[in-house]
PDB file of C-alpha atoms in Angstrom:
ATOM      1  CA  MET A  10     -83.428  11.233  19.458  1.00  0.00           C
ATOM      2  CA  ALA A  11     -79.987  10.878  20.764  1.00  0.00           C
ATOM      3  CA  ALA A  12     -77.111  12.124  18.495  1.00  0.00           C
ATOM      4  CA  ALA A  13     -75.107   9.365  16.833  1.00  0.00           C
ATOM      5  CA  ALA A  14     -71.821   8.554  18.174  1.00  0.00           C
ATOM      6  CA  PRO A  15     -69.040  10.000  15.989  1.00  0.00           C
ATOM      7  CA  PRO A  16     -67.124   7.413  14.282  1.00  0.00           C
ATOM      8  CA  PRO A  17     -63.783   6.194  15.424  1.00  0.00           C
ATOM      9  CA  PRO A  18     -60.646   7.896  14.223  1.00  0.00           C
ATOM     10  CA  PRO A  19     -58.892   6.069  11.263  1.00  0.00           C
ATOM     11  CA  SER A  20     -56.290   3.572  12.243  1.00  0.00           C
ATOM     12  CA  PRO A  21     -52.617   4.664  11.423  1.00  0.00           C
ATOM     13  CA  ILE A  22     -51.174   2.826   8.361  1.00  0.00           C
ATOM     14  CA  PRO A  23     -48.642   0.244   9.843  1.00  0.00           C
ATOM     15  CA  ILE A  24     -45.157   0.934   8.717  1.00  0.00           C
ATOM     16  CA  PRO A  25     -43.199  -2.399   8.036  1.00  0.00           C
ATOM     17  CA  ALA A  26     -40.277  -2.619  10.264  1.00  0.00           C
ATOM     18  CA  THR A  27     -36.939  -2.693   8.849  1.00  0.00           C
ATOM     19  CA  THR A  28     -34.013  -4.420  10.480  1.00  0.00           C
ATOM     20  CA  LEU A  29     -30.348  -4.007   9.621  1.00  0.00           C
ATOM     21  CA  ARG A  30     -28.321  -6.874   9.726  1.00  0.00           C
ATOM     22  CA  GLU A  31     -26.097  -6.615  12.889  1.00  0.00           C
ATOM     23  CA  ASN A  32     -23.043  -4.758  12.297  1.00  0.00           C
ATOM     24  CA  HIS A  33     -23.945  -3.984   8.875  1.00  0.00           C
ATOM     25  CA  PRO A  34     -22.469  -0.580   7.858  1.00  0.00           C
ATOM     26  CA  ILE A  35     -24.553   2.101   6.137  1.00  0.00           C
ATOM     27  CA  GLY A  36     -22.884   2.976   2.976  1.00  0.00           C
ATOM     28  CA  HIS A  37     -20.139   1.376   0.899  1.00  0.00           C
ATOM     29  CA  PRO A  38     -17.873  -0.831   3.109  1.00  0.00           C
ATOM     30  CA  LEU A  39     -14.245  -1.676   1.766  1.00  0.00           C
ATOM     31  CA  PHE A  40     -12.115  -3.972   3.580  1.00  0.00           C
ATOM     32  CA  ALA A  41      -8.499  -3.773   3.194  1.00  0.00           C
ATOM     33  CA  ARG A  42      -5.553  -6.104   4.005  1.00  0.00           C
ATOM     34  CA  ILE A  43      -1.704  -5.750   4.139  1.00  0.00           C
ATOM     35  CA  ARG A  44       0.110  -8.802   3.921  1.00  0.00           C
ATOM     36  CA  LEU A  45       3.686 -10.162   2.817  1.00  0.00           C
ATOM     37  CA  ALA A  46       4.055 -10.766  -0.962  1.00  0.00           C
ATOM     38  CA  THR A  47       4.960 -14.002  -2.209  1.00  0.00           C
ATOM     39  CA  ARG A  48       6.355 -15.063  -5.699  1.00  0.00           C
ATOM     40  CA  SER A  49       2.755 -15.204  -7.098  1.00  0.00           C
ATOM     41  CA  ASP A  50       2.382 -11.496  -6.517  1.00  0.00           C
ATOM     42  CA  VAL A  51       5.155 -10.965  -9.037  1.00  0.00           C
ATOM     43  CA  PRO A  52       2.999 -10.116 -12.034  1.00  0.00           C
ATOM     44  CA  ASN A  53       0.747  -7.667  -9.988  1.00  0.00           C
ATOM     45  CA  ILE A  54       3.964  -5.964  -8.310  1.00  0.00           C
ATOM     46  CA  HIS A  55       5.382  -5.490 -12.087  1.00  0.00           C
ATOM     47  CA  LYS A  56       2.326  -3.984 -13.200  1.00  0.00           C
ATOM     48  CA  LEU A  57       2.299  -1.481 -10.330  1.00  0.00           C
ATOM     49  CA  ILE A  58       5.927  -0.652 -10.863  1.00  0.00           C
ATOM     50  CA  HIS A  59       5.038   0.154 -14.312  1.00  0.00           C
ATOM     51  CA  GLN A  60       1.939   2.290 -13.224  1.00  0.00           C
ATOM     52  CA  MET A  61       4.277   3.998 -10.605  1.00  0.00           C
ATOM     53  CA  ALA A  62       6.622   4.744 -13.551  1.00  0.00           C
ATOM     54  CA  VAL A  63       4.123   6.348 -15.738  1.00  0.00           C
ATOM     55  CA  PHE A  64       2.927   8.612 -12.682  1.00  0.00           C
ATOM     56  CA  GLU A  65       6.383   9.579 -12.070  1.00  0.00           C
ATOM     57  CA  ARG A  66       7.119  10.331 -15.678  1.00  0.00           C
ATOM     58  CA  LEU A  67      10.052   7.994 -15.448  1.00  0.00           C
ATOM     59  CA  THR A  68       9.009   4.982 -17.939  1.00  0.00           C
ATOM     60  CA  HIS A  69      12.413   5.728 -19.838  1.00  0.00           C
ATOM     61  CA  LEU A  70      14.120   4.335 -16.696  1.00  0.00           C
ATOM     62  CA  PHE A  71      11.773   1.312 -16.274  1.00  0.00           C
ATOM     63  CA  SER A  72      13.396  -2.014 -17.521  1.00  0.00           C
ATOM     64  CA  ALA A  73      12.288  -4.424 -14.811  1.00  0.00           C
ATOM     65  CA  THR A  74      10.691  -7.684 -15.973  1.00  0.00           C
ATOM     66  CA  GLU A  75       8.512 -10.493 -14.019  1.00  0.00           C
ATOM     67  CA  ASP A  76      11.522 -12.650 -14.294  1.00  0.00           C
ATOM     68  CA  SER A  77      14.114 -10.170 -12.965  1.00  0.00           C
ATOM     69  CA  LEU A  78      11.799  -9.124 -10.161  1.00  0.00           C
ATOM     70  CA  SER A  79      11.119 -12.779  -9.214  1.00  0.00           C
ATOM     71  CA  ALA A  80      14.718 -13.692  -9.323  1.00  0.00           C
ATOM     72  CA  THR A  81      15.905 -10.748  -7.099  1.00  0.00           C
ATOM     73  CA  LEU A  82      12.978 -10.380  -4.815  1.00  0.00           C
ATOM     74  CA  PHE A  83      12.151 -13.999  -4.154  1.00  0.00           C
ATOM     75  CA  ASP A  84      15.399 -15.731  -4.113  1.00  0.00           C
ATOM     76  CA  THR A  85      15.400 -19.730  -3.701  1.00  0.00           C
ATOM     77  CA  ASN A  86      16.983 -19.312  -0.240  1.00  0.00           C
ATOM     78  CA  PRO A  87      15.239 -16.160   1.012  1.00  0.00           C
ATOM     79  CA  SER A  88      15.985 -14.374   4.146  1.00  0.00           C
ATOM     80  CA  PRO A  89      13.713 -14.028   6.929  1.00  0.00           C
ATOM     81  CA  PRO A  90      11.054 -11.074   6.394  1.00  0.00           C
ATOM     82  CA  PHE A  91      12.260  -7.633   7.128  1.00  0.00           C
ATOM     83  CA  HIS A  92      16.124  -8.690   6.904  1.00  0.00           C
ATOM     84  CA  SER A  93      16.394  -8.202   3.208  1.00  0.00           C
ATOM     85  CA  PHE A  94      14.035  -6.833   0.386  1.00  0.00           C
ATOM     86  CA  THR A  95      10.322  -7.097   1.931  1.00  0.00           C
ATOM     87  CA  VAL A  96       7.284  -6.315  -0.059  1.00  0.00           C
ATOM     88  CA  PHE A  97       3.878  -5.537   1.473  1.00  0.00           C
ATOM     89  CA  ILE A  98       0.916  -5.887  -0.635  1.00  0.00           C
ATOM     90  CA  LEU A  99      -2.359  -4.068  -0.135  1.00  0.00           C
ATOM     91  CA  GLU A 100      -5.497  -5.824  -1.145  1.00  0.00           C
ATOM     92  CA  VAL A 101      -9.067  -4.456  -0.925  1.00  0.00           C
ATOM     93  CA  SER A 102     -12.259  -6.153  -1.205  1.00  0.00           C
ATOM     94  CA  THR A 103     -15.962  -5.836  -0.428  1.00  0.00           C
ATOM     95  CA  ASN A 104     -16.035  -8.682   1.685  1.00  0.00           C
ATOM     96  CA  PRO A 105     -14.106  -9.361   5.013  1.00  0.00           C
ATOM     97  CA  PHE A 106     -10.756 -10.998   4.919  1.00  0.00           C
ATOM     98  CA  LEU A 107     -10.625 -14.429   6.660  1.00  0.00           C
ATOM     99  CA  PRO A 108      -8.081 -14.746   9.468  1.00  0.00           C
ATOM    100  CA  THR A 109      -4.755 -16.413   8.702  1.00  0.00           C
ATOM    101  CA  ALA A 110      -2.760 -18.827  10.574  1.00  0.00           C
ATOM    102  CA  ALA A 111      -1.239 -17.583  13.882  1.00  0.00           C
ATOM    103  CA  ALA A 112       2.251 -19.074  13.032  1.00  0.00           C
ATOM    104  CA  ALA A 113       2.806 -16.687   9.958  1.00  0.00           C
ATOM    105  CA  PRO A 114       5.743 -14.681  10.073  1.00  0.00           C
ATOM    106  CA  PHE A 115       3.940 -11.522   9.920  1.00  0.00           C
ATOM    107  CA  GLN A 116       0.368 -11.247  10.836  1.00  0.00           C
ATOM    108  CA  PRO A 117      -1.658  -9.591   7.995  1.00  0.00           C
ATOM    109  CA  ILE A 118      -3.129  -5.855   9.047  1.00  0.00           C
ATOM    110  CA  THR A 119      -6.688  -5.467   8.159  1.00  0.00           C
ATOM    111  CA  LYS A 120      -8.966  -2.442   8.290  1.00  0.00           C
ATOM    112  CA  SER A 121     -12.399  -1.683   7.205  1.00  0.00           C
ATOM    113  CA  PHE A 122     -13.525   1.571   5.509  1.00  0.00           C
ATOM    114  CA  ASN A 123     -16.906   2.982   4.748  1.00  0.00           C
ATOM    115  CA  PHE A 124     -17.569   5.445   1.833  1.00  0.00           C
ATOM    116  CA  ASP A 125     -20.433   7.172   0.584  1.00  0.00           C
ATOM    117  CA  LEU A 126     -20.148   6.148  -2.898  1.00  0.00           C
ATOM    118  CA  PRO A 127     -18.583   2.772  -4.205  1.00  0.00           C
ATOM    119  CA  ILE A 128     -15.007   3.007  -5.653  1.00  0.00           C
ATOM    120  CA  ALA A 129     -15.163   2.346  -9.435  1.00  0.00           C
ATOM    121  CA  ASP A 130     -12.005   0.279 -10.297  1.00  0.00           C
ATOM    122  CA  PRO A 131     -11.860  -0.079 -14.153  1.00  0.00           C
ATOM    123  CA  GLU A 132      -8.787  -2.650 -13.733  1.00  0.00           C
ATOM    124  CA  SER A 133     -10.049  -4.729 -11.113  1.00  0.00           C
ATOM    125  CA  GLU A 134      -9.830  -7.880 -13.191  1.00  0.00           C
ATOM    126  CA  LEU A 135      -6.216  -6.980 -14.351  1.00  0.00           C
ATOM    127  CA  PHE A 136      -5.236  -6.582 -10.542  1.00  0.00           C
ATOM    128  CA  ARG A 137      -7.094  -9.669  -9.175  1.00  0.00           C
ATOM    129  CA  SER A 138      -5.006 -11.224  -6.301  1.00  0.00           C
ATOM    130  CA  ALA A 139      -3.866 -14.729  -6.634  1.00  0.00           C
ATOM    131  CA  GLY A 140      -6.038 -17.266  -4.784  1.00  0.00           C
ATOM    132  CA  ASN A 141      -8.889 -15.074  -3.553  1.00  0.00           C
ATOM    133  CA  ASP A 142     -11.426 -12.420  -4.713  1.00  0.00           C
ATOM    134  CA  ALA A 143      -9.609  -9.568  -3.462  1.00  0.00           C
ATOM    135  CA  VAL A 144      -7.993  -6.827  -5.685  1.00  0.00           C
ATOM    136  CA  VAL A 145      -4.384  -5.559  -5.216  1.00  0.00           C
ATOM    137  CA  ALA A 146      -4.784  -1.770  -4.748  1.00  0.00           C
ATOM    138  CA  GLY A 147      -0.810  -0.944  -3.941  1.00  0.00           C
ATOM    139  CA  PHE A 148       2.411  -1.955  -2.517  1.00  0.00           C
ATOM    140  CA  VAL A 149       5.482  -0.927  -0.634  1.00  0.00           C
ATOM    141  CA  LEU A 150       8.942  -2.059  -1.023  1.00  0.00           C
ATOM    142  CA  PHE A 151      11.351  -1.606   1.855  1.00  0.00           C
ATOM    143  CA  PHE A 152      14.699  -3.226   3.010  1.00  0.00           C
ATOM    144  CA  PRO A 153      17.112  -2.686   6.138  1.00  0.00           C
ATOM    145  CA  ASN A 154      19.628   0.293   6.201  1.00  0.00           C
ATOM    146  CA  TYR A 155      21.975   1.484   9.032  1.00  0.00           C
ATOM    147  CA  SER A 156      22.630   4.719  10.652  1.00  0.00           C
ATOM    148  CA  THR A 157      26.042   5.036  12.083  1.00  0.00           C
ATOM    149  CA  PHE A 158      24.951   8.355  14.121  1.00  0.00           C
ATOM    150  CA  LEU A 159      22.103   6.343  15.703  1.00  0.00           C
ATOM    151  CA  ALA A 160      23.983   3.049  15.630  1.00  0.00           C
ATOM    152  CA  LYS A 161      20.867   1.514  14.854  1.00  0.00           C
ATOM    153  CA  PRO A 162      19.489  -0.127  11.710  1.00  0.00           C
ATOM    154  CA  GLY A 163      16.502   1.303  10.103  1.00  0.00           C
ATOM    155  CA  PHE A 164      14.102   0.811   6.847  1.00  0.00           C
ATOM    156  CA  TYR A 165      14.503   2.441   3.617  1.00  0.00           C
ATOM    157  CA  ILE A 166      11.404   2.630   1.412  1.00  0.00           C
ATOM    158  CA  GLU A 167      12.290   2.072  -1.994  1.00  0.00           C
ATOM    159  CA  ASP A 168       8.588   2.406  -3.400  1.00  0.00           C
ATOM    160  CA  LEU A 169       5.334   3.098  -2.009  1.00  0.00           C
ATOM    161  CA  PHE A 170       2.410   3.194  -4.529  1.00  0.00           C
ATOM    162  CA  VAL A 171      -1.428   3.075  -4.322  1.00  0.00           C
ATOM    163  CA  ARG A 172      -3.339   2.793  -7.617  1.00  0.00           C
ATOM    164  CA  GLU A 173      -5.146   5.920  -8.753  1.00  0.00           C
ATOM    165  CA  CYS A 174      -8.679   4.971  -7.895  1.00  0.00           C
ATOM    166  CA  TYR A 175      -7.779   4.060  -4.206  1.00  0.00           C
ATOM    167  CA  ARG A 176      -5.900   7.118  -3.506  1.00  0.00           C
ATOM    168  CA  ARG A 177      -6.840   9.799  -0.981  1.00  0.00           C
ATOM    169  CA  LYS A 178      -8.929   7.105   1.037  1.00  0.00           C
ATOM    170  CA  GLY A 179      -6.508   6.167   3.863  1.00  0.00           C
ATOM    171  CA  LEU A 180      -4.764   3.296   2.120  1.00  0.00           C
ATOM    172  CA  GLY A 181      -1.409   4.909   1.588  1.00  0.00           C
ATOM    173  CA  LYS A 182      -1.313   6.013   5.374  1.00  0.00           C
ATOM    174  CA  MET A 183      -2.071   2.279   5.997  1.00  0.00           C
ATOM    175  CA  LEU A 184       0.835   0.993   4.059  1.00  0.00           C
ATOM    176  CA  LEU A 185       3.336   3.612   5.518  1.00  0.00           C
ATOM    177  CA  SER A 186       1.906   2.925   8.886  1.00  0.00           C
ATOM    178  CA  ALA A 187       2.749  -0.736   8.365  1.00  0.00           C
ATOM    179  CA  VAL A 188       6.486  -0.189   7.668  1.00  0.00           C
ATOM    180  CA  ALA A 189       6.868   2.365  10.538  1.00  0.00           C
ATOM    181  CA  THR A 190       5.027   0.050  13.075  1.00  0.00           C
ATOM    182  CA  GLN A 191       7.360  -2.710  11.906  1.00  0.00           C
ATOM    183  CA  ALA A 192      10.382  -0.615  12.666  1.00  0.00           C
ATOM    184  CA  ALA A 193       9.366   0.807  16.041  1.00  0.00           C
ATOM    185  CA  VAL A 194       8.480  -3.074  16.766  1.00  0.00           C
ATOM    186  CA  MET A 195      12.075  -4.224  15.896  1.00  0.00           C
ATOM    187  CA  GLY A 196      13.714  -1.326  17.687  1.00  0.00           C
ATOM    188  CA  TYR A 197      14.805   0.379  14.599  1.00  0.00           C
ATOM    189  CA  GLY A 198      16.028   4.082  14.489  1.00  0.00           C
ATOM    190  CA  ARG A 199      14.413   5.542  11.677  1.00  0.00           C
ATOM    191  CA  VAL A 200      12.553   4.972   8.441  1.00  0.00           C
ATOM    192  CA  GLU A 201      13.639   7.092   5.270  1.00  0.00           C
ATOM    193  CA  TRP A 202      12.504   7.509   1.513  1.00  0.00           C
ATOM    194  CA  VAL A 203      12.614   9.919  -1.138  1.00  0.00           C
ATOM    195  CA  VAL A 204      10.098  12.042  -2.623  1.00  0.00           C
ATOM    196  CA  LEU A 205       9.909  13.999  -6.014  1.00  0.00           C
ATOM    197  CA  ASP A 206       9.862  17.725  -5.500  1.00  0.00           C
ATOM    198  CA  TRP A 207       6.935  18.413  -7.899  1.00  0.00           C
ATOM    199  CA  ASN A 208       4.767  15.998  -6.020  1.00  0.00           C
ATOM    200  CA  VAL A 209       3.321  18.439  -3.565  1.00  0.00           C
ATOM    201  CA  ASN A 210       0.431  16.074  -2.568  1.00  0.00           C
ATOM    202  CA  ALA A 211       2.828  13.361  -1.468  1.00  0.00           C
ATOM    203  CA  ILE A 212       5.108  15.916   0.430  1.00  0.00           C
ATOM    204  CA  LYS A 213       1.955  17.152   2.324  1.00  0.00           C
ATOM    205  CA  PHE A 214       0.911  13.691   3.159  1.00  0.00           C
ATOM    206  CA  TYR A 215       4.357  12.546   4.346  1.00  0.00           C
ATOM    207  CA  GLU A 216       4.468  15.829   6.501  1.00  0.00           C
ATOM    208  CA  GLU A 217       1.106  14.940   7.994  1.00  0.00           C
ATOM    209  CA  MET A 218       2.268  11.593   8.944  1.00  0.00           C
ATOM    210  CA  GLY A 219       5.028  13.290  10.918  1.00  0.00           C
ATOM    211  CA  ALA A 220       7.930  12.950   8.433  1.00  0.00           C
ATOM    212  CA  GLN A 221      10.601  15.649   7.904  1.00  0.00           C
ATOM    213  CA  VAL A 222      11.568  16.522   4.578  1.00  0.00           C
ATOM    214  CA  LEU A 223      15.355  17.134   4.410  1.00  0.00           C
ATOM    215  CA  GLN A 224      15.816  19.939   1.870  1.00  0.00           C
ATOM    216  CA  GLU A 225      19.593  20.095   2.544  1.00  0.00           C
ATOM    217  CA  TRP A 226      20.116  16.575   1.244  1.00  0.00           C
ATOM    218  CA  ARG A 227      20.721  15.599  -2.226  1.00  0.00           C
ATOM    219  CA  ILE A 228      20.827  11.832  -3.867  1.00  0.00           C
ATOM    220  CA  CYS A 229      23.912  10.806  -5.500  1.00  0.00           C
ATOM    221  CA  ARG A 230      23.740   7.748  -7.685  1.00  0.00           C
ATOM    222  CA  LEU A 231      25.952   5.744  -9.893  1.00  0.00           C
ATOM    223  CA  THR A 232      24.207   3.367 -12.390  1.00  0.00           C
ATOM    224  CA  GLY A 233      24.360   2.151 -15.913  1.00  0.00           C
ATOM    225  CA  GLU A 234      27.711   2.950 -17.888  1.00  0.00           C
ATOM    226  CA  ALA A 235      28.988   4.971 -14.956  1.00  0.00           C
ATOM    227  CA  LEU A 236      28.842   1.963 -12.637  1.00  0.00           C
ATOM    228  CA  GLN A 237      29.952  -0.457 -15.037  1.00  0.00           C
ATOM    229  CA  VAL A 238      33.293   1.305 -15.410  1.00  0.00           C
ATOM    230  CA  TYR A 239      34.131   0.105 -12.001  1.00  0.00           C
ATOM    231  CA  ALA A 240      33.859  -3.462 -13.143  1.00  0.00           C
ATOM    232  CA  HIS A 241      36.952  -3.152 -15.294  1.00  0.00           C
ATOM    233  CA  THR A 242      39.071  -1.177 -12.835  1.00  0.00           C
TER     234      THR A 242
END
């Protein structure tokens, strides 16, 4: 009797195909945008400045109000952007930002990041951006100054601040780069700012960005009663 043919080998179990959406990043994307601030941003700017004062241990010097910020930063007859006080707002969102009109005085800067873990923002509702679903993560305030040695204008950065949960993720670099890029495009000679001597993380960050920390210079300031004395001379 002929031997029976061996049974066929078992068919492999089909594995369902998984198709990632085109250009869909693996991980947790975060979209960032830098844009010019408007008067509607004042409440968030005020909260950011207060958080900065807490971080710098200078709350005893903090007296700004929303009204005073609105009156001084957003005058009824404002100067063109970059010719007076200018504020860049840093927004973040889990969704891409829509393009803006090409005729805007400053084209917002956008960048996407991808992180292994999502960013937990316990204050996301407190810092909700006006008019969209984005969250305000930081700001930079700067204005023109002048170098007689260079015979060129420049920018002085009064404040640059990123909220704690968004630090060390490249967003501070994005803000500082935006100011430096604007200065270079306008043919300005330099960008300057100050840093607290105990803030070693900030000093290291600025040096990595190419900035020189000028140890031989000191800040001189007239303010408060010492300044008001001159109103009566």
